[in-house]
């Protein structure tokens, strides 16, 4: 009925109404078919209505979809016969029309009732179709308002202040553990020797074993820069970092799926707005058509007298439906503006979350660098201690080796000798036996160690090659 060859416009903006009549047409230009009850003096009205209907999805969820209904009506002004075609995707209007015709005698006019009665019946049937486009809008708008409010309330009510009860948050526990470890490292410095003491002791030992140390220029002392630096972090640093973590956890509850959901709701509201505008224009065209029809010369005085009140009532009711649609349109536009503000707020929240994530990672890297600095300071202390131990060991190592060699039995001390020449007796055979046993074992030990080192180095190299690939 609404075919438009060659039209590439969107289906939502296609022509929604069409009418014509032959009241003032010459008799020769009319088509009279008595067998079908057609006198040639008639008018045709056809329009396309759109409305919203609720349906249930495959998962039992409630969805709102735009439905269309096409209506074609022809009325003969001589015979009073009317012809109706109503096309819709379901049988709602079919059942509603049957029920109305069976319950209201005014919708079943007879030939004796006259043309005004049959014409008024067509107006009542028109109202049944026009009322359909305003039935479910209020319920749909209420449901959409709830869905939008559910998403936006979380964004507006989100508190980024630090919670007073954060004992159960894993990130807070990890933060406190790191803080406690840092404090224990700082307190551990007080229980050991100070860095200055070890530096002084090392300088003294080196000067004792250095020949002519008094004639040489003393090396510049090592400045304990790390020891003089206050290693205790600021008191509010951990608290600020915990606040950032808490804010990030709150921001983590906002997902991109919610933004997609808001975008989907915005698309649906835009389609609803177009539907309401088209229906409002269709109702205006139908009203203007019947008002113009009543003022035509071919509209007889009897029809005007008998149908004047019905036409006025029909016009008033259609205007009431149109005003209701205008109210719904205002509500839709208000929700669209509200939704746009919510989408802007969500975009800002997601951008702020990205900034906070970068800031938290920066703070975490800074804390890790401070921890590494403390570890390096502690390692420096331990290294100085090892240097002192090494110096003491090297000082006593020659004497220990000589004492062990003399006690092994290879060299025998002659206590009866008064001089140096006869005080020591060397056993060459025993030393030869010692060399035959000890030196091969030393060689075997070094060979095994070298082989093991090569195997481990080859495995490490192979692992590095695999990781690089």
XYZ file of C-alpha atoms in Angstrom:
469
model
C 0.000 0.000 0.000
C 2.914 2.316 0.646
C 5.164 1.243 -2.192
C 7.420 3.967 -3.483
C 9.498 2.699 -6.415
C 13.049 3.935 -6.514
C 12.937 5.396 -3.002
C 16.136 4.856 -1.039
C 15.066 6.638 2.141
C 15.174 4.995 5.521
C 12.037 3.057 6.420
C 11.497 5.216 9.500
C 11.098 8.398 7.436
C 9.037 7.055 4.568
C 5.654 8.498 3.732
C 3.248 7.767 6.585
C -0.073 8.971 5.154
C -1.951 9.100 1.868
C -5.556 10.050 0.996
C -7.725 11.037 -1.911
C -11.446 11.396 -2.706
C -13.777 11.763 -5.669
C -16.428 14.006 -4.102
C -15.857 16.879 -6.512
C -14.675 14.790 -9.442
C -16.767 14.731 -12.663
C -18.966 11.686 -13.084
C -17.081 10.588 -16.178
C -13.832 10.321 -14.219
C -15.297 8.061 -11.535
C -15.450 4.301 -11.663
C -18.842 2.883 -10.755
C -19.144 -0.854 -10.013
C -22.698 -1.614 -8.803
C -22.027 -5.317 -8.285
C -19.388 -4.443 -5.696
C -21.439 -1.653 -4.144
C -19.140 1.068 -5.474
C -20.779 4.233 -6.705
C -17.570 6.027 -7.584
C -18.183 8.728 -4.948
C -15.817 7.712 -2.172
C -12.714 8.673 -0.291
C -9.623 6.638 0.609
C -7.461 7.075 3.697
C -4.366 5.052 4.410
C -1.703 5.685 6.991
C 1.159 3.984 8.745
C 1.279 4.081 12.541
C 4.162 3.132 14.783
C 4.152 2.375 18.458
C 6.091 0.565 21.145
C 5.239 -2.921 22.349
C 6.664 -5.036 25.124
C 7.946 -8.518 24.390
C 9.891 -11.234 26.186
C 13.285 -12.335 24.926
C 14.746 -15.857 24.838
C 16.183 -15.351 28.328
C 12.892 -14.116 29.769
C 14.109 -10.521 29.680
C 11.687 -7.734 28.814
C 12.429 -5.842 25.596
C 10.712 -2.887 23.957
C 10.441 -2.865 20.171
C 8.931 -0.486 17.650
C 5.984 -2.081 15.844
C 4.189 -0.833 12.737
C 0.570 -1.007 11.662
C -0.670 -0.095 8.184
C -4.336 0.892 7.786
C -6.227 1.221 4.496
C -9.822 2.511 4.518
C -12.308 3.239 1.737
C -15.788 4.697 2.313
C -18.535 5.082 -0.300
C -20.659 8.232 0.196
C -23.607 6.820 -1.780
C -23.948 3.241 -0.595
C -22.418 3.790 2.876
C -20.207 0.742 2.535
C -16.718 0.789 4.004
C -13.683 -1.341 3.318
C -10.864 -1.895 5.825
C -7.416 -3.459 5.592
C -5.249 -3.501 8.705
C -1.821 -5.104 8.591
C 0.134 -5.777 11.748
C 2.715 -8.325 12.903
C 0.381 -9.806 15.518
C -3.344 -10.220 16.081
C -3.821 -7.503 18.701
C -5.885 -5.166 16.524
C -7.795 -8.049 14.965
C -9.032 -9.300 18.318
C -9.667 -5.783 19.557
C -11.774 -4.926 16.490
C -13.802 -8.120 16.763
C -14.531 -7.484 20.420
C -15.519 -3.847 19.821
C -17.844 -4.719 16.933
C -19.518 -7.475 18.926
C -20.040 -5.274 22.004
C -20.954 -1.899 20.419
C -24.051 -1.822 18.161
C -22.963 1.565 16.789
C -20.149 -0.192 14.947
C -22.646 -2.455 13.146
C -24.784 0.033 11.175
C -27.438 -1.223 8.779
C -28.778 0.254 5.570
C -31.738 1.687 7.440
C -29.528 3.658 9.819
C -28.453 6.001 7.033
C -25.127 7.370 5.847
C -24.370 9.529 8.931
C -24.499 6.484 11.179
C -22.169 4.428 8.952
C -19.779 7.378 8.541
C -19.643 7.863 12.322
C -18.844 4.153 12.719
C -15.800 4.573 10.466
C -14.583 7.400 12.695
C -14.876 5.155 15.756
C -12.846 2.437 14.067
C -10.215 5.028 13.134
C -9.986 6.002 16.802
C -9.391 2.364 17.736
C -6.343 2.325 15.465
C -5.101 5.754 16.504
C -5.410 4.972 20.220
C -2.993 2.083 19.721
C -0.041 4.402 19.019
C -0.318 5.962 22.527
C -0.956 2.906 24.672
C 2.424 1.684 25.941
C 4.574 4.780 25.769
C 4.266 5.774 29.419
C 5.219 2.303 30.659
C 8.142 2.170 28.236
C 9.417 5.596 29.285
C 9.192 4.596 32.949
C 11.193 1.413 32.306
C 13.868 3.278 30.366
C 14.100 5.902 33.089
C 14.719 3.134 35.632
C 17.438 1.572 33.468
C 19.190 4.898 32.928
C 18.892 5.846 36.592
C 20.315 2.478 37.642
C 23.493 3.110 35.654
C 23.900 6.824 36.312
C 23.167 6.689 40.042
C 26.322 4.645 40.582
C 28.360 7.223 38.697
C 26.879 10.183 40.573
C 26.982 8.547 44.010
C 30.486 7.074 43.714
C 32.667 8.272 46.592
C 36.392 8.547 45.955
C 37.214 9.445 49.556
C 39.330 6.982 51.499
C 37.236 4.450 53.380
C 37.694 4.291 57.141
C 37.212 0.532 57.138
C 39.739 -0.832 54.665
C 41.012 -3.770 56.681
C 39.459 -6.317 54.357
C 40.913 -4.868 51.157
C 43.793 -6.972 49.804
C 45.546 -3.957 48.348
C 45.423 -2.225 51.706
C 46.936 -5.289 53.398
C 49.732 -5.427 50.837
C 50.375 -1.741 51.303
C 50.601 -2.097 55.091
C 52.970 -5.064 54.726
C 55.247 -3.020 52.488
C 55.150 -0.137 54.934
C 55.950 -2.403 57.888
C 58.847 -3.978 56.004
C 60.234 -0.564 55.192
C 59.985 0.513 58.830
C 61.636 -2.711 60.014
C 64.513 -2.105 57.595
C 64.962 1.357 58.996
C 64.820 0.119 62.604
C 67.300 -2.659 61.739
C 69.991 -0.080 61.121
C 70.017 0.873 64.774
C 70.754 -2.662 66.004
C 73.990 -3.171 63.959
C 77.249 -1.304 63.680
C 77.089 2.063 62.063
C 78.528 2.675 58.627
C 81.016 5.211 59.951
C 82.391 2.666 62.455
C 83.036 0.076 59.728
C 84.651 2.675 57.496
C 86.980 3.733 60.314
C 87.882 0.159 61.171
C 88.657 -0.630 57.552
C 90.875 2.427 57.210
C 92.787 1.437 60.370
C 93.399 -2.119 59.204
C 94.564 -1.004 55.786
C 96.993 1.500 57.312
C 98.435 -1.179 59.629
C 99.321 -3.545 56.766
C 100.584 -0.867 54.405
C 104.351 -0.241 54.444
C 105.358 3.362 54.606
C 101.800 4.431 54.856
C 102.846 7.606 56.624
C 104.756 8.785 53.550
C 101.879 8.257 51.135
C 98.935 10.443 50.547
C 95.950 9.103 52.383
C 93.038 8.200 50.112
C 89.958 10.356 50.390
C 87.485 8.983 52.881
C 84.339 7.338 51.618
C 81.408 9.617 52.282
C 78.451 7.713 53.721
C 75.848 9.535 51.645
C 73.266 6.777 51.953
C 73.692 6.600 55.718
C 73.221 10.324 56.176
C 70.055 10.286 54.141
C 66.893 9.875 56.100
C 65.499 6.557 54.893
C 62.169 6.919 56.670
C 59.467 7.801 54.119
C 57.155 10.739 54.812
C 54.370 9.993 57.261
C 51.578 10.765 54.815
C 53.123 9.029 51.786
C 51.617 5.608 52.509
C 48.279 7.179 53.418
C 48.149 9.127 50.141
C 49.046 6.019 48.191
C 46.337 4.023 49.977
C 43.810 6.716 49.094
C 44.839 6.466 45.463
C 44.461 2.692 45.573
C 41.012 2.993 47.145
C 39.945 5.524 44.512
C 41.226 3.207 41.809
C 39.240 0.300 43.261
C 36.083 2.445 43.230
C 36.779 3.499 39.645
C 37.348 -0.150 38.737
C 33.639 -0.836 39.282
C 32.844 1.208 36.158
C 33.131 -0.865 33.021
C 33.079 -0.129 29.311
C 30.035 -2.407 28.999
C 28.024 0.173 30.926
C 29.047 2.838 28.435
C 27.958 0.528 25.621
C 24.650 -0.022 27.420
C 24.110 3.735 27.681
C 24.938 4.098 23.991
C 22.395 1.386 23.149
C 19.750 3.138 25.247
C 20.546 6.391 23.457
C 20.029 4.754 20.064
C 16.680 3.361 21.172
C 15.557 6.728 22.526
C 16.518 8.360 19.238
C 14.391 5.845 17.316
C 11.527 6.479 19.765
C 11.811 10.210 19.136
C 11.563 9.720 15.370
C 8.559 7.421 15.802
C 6.721 9.952 17.966
C 7.369 12.746 15.491
C 6.079 10.646 12.595
C 2.969 9.556 14.506
C 2.258 13.127 15.536
C 2.422 14.247 11.910
C 0.207 11.341 10.823
C -2.452 12.282 13.380
C -2.341 15.896 12.226
C -2.803 14.827 8.600
C -5.742 12.557 9.448
C -7.444 15.362 11.391
C -6.907 17.872 8.590
C -8.244 15.393 6.039
C -11.570 14.860 7.818
C -11.942 18.563 8.608
C -11.382 19.351 4.944
C -13.759 16.559 3.924
C -16.616 18.081 5.945
C -16.175 21.417 4.151
C -16.290 19.978 0.634
C -19.157 20.716 -1.741
C -19.730 17.035 -2.390
C -20.347 16.441 1.305
C -24.157 16.699 1.464
C -26.039 18.870 3.941
C -27.615 15.761 5.428
C -24.201 14.296 6.087
C -22.963 17.582 7.536
C -25.949 17.837 9.864
C -25.812 14.209 10.961
C -22.021 13.896 11.316
C -20.976 17.352 12.506
C -20.865 16.346 16.168
C -19.087 13.083 15.363
C -16.430 14.873 13.307
C -15.874 17.433 16.079
C -15.608 14.669 18.692
C -13.260 12.706 16.434
C -11.060 15.757 15.901
C -10.971 16.515 19.615
C -9.987 12.967 20.543
C -7.292 12.812 17.864
C -5.910 16.135 19.115
C -5.856 14.682 22.616
C -3.858 11.690 21.379
C -1.498 14.011 19.511
C -0.924 16.134 22.622
C -0.182 12.979 24.596
C 2.408 12.055 21.990
C 3.912 15.528 22.302
C 4.192 14.998 26.054
C 5.885 11.640 25.453
C 8.192 13.323 22.952
C 9.162 15.926 25.550
C 9.891 13.148 28.055
C 12.013 11.295 25.495
C 14.006 14.418 24.635
C 14.528 15.143 28.343
C 15.810 11.605 28.895
C 18.101 11.929 25.884
C 19.638 15.092 27.350
C 19.955 13.364 30.728
C 21.516 10.345 29.065
C 23.981 12.512 27.164
C 25.121 14.102 30.421
C 25.519 10.628 31.911
C 27.598 9.457 28.950
C 29.803 12.521 29.335
C 30.191 11.723 33.032
C 31.100 8.109 32.260
C 33.646 9.202 29.661
C 35.201 11.495 32.243
C 35.265 8.693 34.815
C 36.976 6.299 32.411
C 39.545 8.940 31.472
C 40.113 9.750 35.139
C 40.585 6.042 35.848
C 43.262 5.831 33.160
C 45.045 8.803 34.696
C 44.784 7.273 38.164
C 46.151 3.939 36.939
C 49.158 5.695 35.442
C 49.626 7.719 38.622
C 49.400 4.633 40.849
C 51.936 2.788 38.720
C 54.226 5.799 38.944
C 53.862 5.900 42.726
C 54.442 2.159 42.922
C 57.610 2.478 40.842
C 58.795 5.275 43.111
C 58.189 3.146 46.207
C 59.995 0.207 44.611
C 62.951 2.427 43.768
C 63.118 3.584 47.389
C 63.020 -0.038 48.532
C 65.856 -0.874 46.150
C 67.810 2.066 47.534
C 67.357 0.735 51.060
C 68.414 -2.739 49.921
C 71.498 -1.259 48.247
C 72.344 0.605 51.453
C 71.991 -2.577 53.492
C 74.083 -4.495 50.956
C 76.787 -1.848 51.233
C 76.884 -2.342 54.990
C 77.173 -6.106 54.592
C 79.869 -5.680 51.926
C 81.976 -3.573 54.275
C 81.599 -6.257 56.934
C 82.761 -8.898 54.470
C 85.769 -6.748 53.560
C 86.775 -6.571 57.210
C 86.409 -10.339 57.594
C 88.446 -10.869 54.411
C 91.257 -8.614 55.641
C 91.452 -10.445 58.975
C 91.392 -13.817 57.205
C 94.166 -12.807 54.816
C 96.261 -11.557 57.734
C 96.154 -14.888 59.571
C 96.074 -17.195 56.507
C 99.896 -17.520 56.005
C 100.472 -18.335 59.647
C 97.633 -20.869 59.627
C 99.037 -22.573 56.504
C 102.581 -22.791 57.914
C 101.314 -24.130 61.255
C 99.226 -26.804 59.485
C 102.195 -27.812 57.290
C 104.487 -28.243 60.276
C 101.866 -30.293 62.111
C 101.256 -32.655 59.161
C 104.365 -34.823 59.867
C 106.198 -33.969 56.650
C 108.540 -31.795 58.663
C 109.875 -32.991 61.998
C 111.272 -30.545 64.569
C 114.465 -31.566 66.352
C 114.110 -30.273 69.874
C 117.657 -31.314 70.814
C 119.258 -29.052 68.187
C 120.733 -25.763 69.305
C 120.969 -24.147 65.851
C 118.703 -23.462 62.898
C 120.379 -25.962 60.559
C 119.658 -29.075 62.532
C 116.348 -27.989 64.034
C 114.154 -29.264 61.123
C 114.200 -32.692 59.442
C 112.306 -32.920 56.064
C 110.828 -36.332 55.075
C 111.045 -36.418 51.260
C 109.343 -39.812 50.892
C 106.326 -38.736 52.893
C 106.055 -35.510 50.862
C 106.198 -37.561 47.650
C 103.311 -39.739 48.847
C 101.387 -36.604 49.844
C 101.920 -35.084 46.381
C 100.827 -38.272 44.570
C 97.537 -38.306 46.478
C 96.724 -34.597 46.931
C 97.592 -32.996 43.590
C 95.604 -35.481 41.401
C 92.580 -35.025 43.671
C 92.911 -31.283 43.307
C 93.071 -31.625 39.523
C 90.019 -33.908 39.439
C 88.071 -31.488 41.646
C 88.862 -28.504 39.402
C 88.040 -30.542 36.262
C 84.652 -31.608 37.620
C 83.872 -28.059 38.640
C 84.841 -26.752 35.183
C 82.642 -29.351 33.428
C 79.669 -28.525 35.654
C 80.185 -24.818 35.015
C 80.184 -25.366 31.236
C 76.995 -27.469 31.372
C 75.148 -24.854 33.421
C 76.381 -22.041 31.163
C 75.200 -23.922 28.054
C 71.748 -24.463 29.587
C 71.468 -20.819 30.545
C 72.469 -19.749 27.029
C 69.900 -22.105 25.477
C 67.189 -20.738 27.806
C 68.047 -17.166 26.835
C 67.840 -18.048 23.135
C 64.403 -19.640 23.609
C 63.101 -16.640 25.543
C 64.393 -14.218 22.922
C 62.568 -16.159 20.193
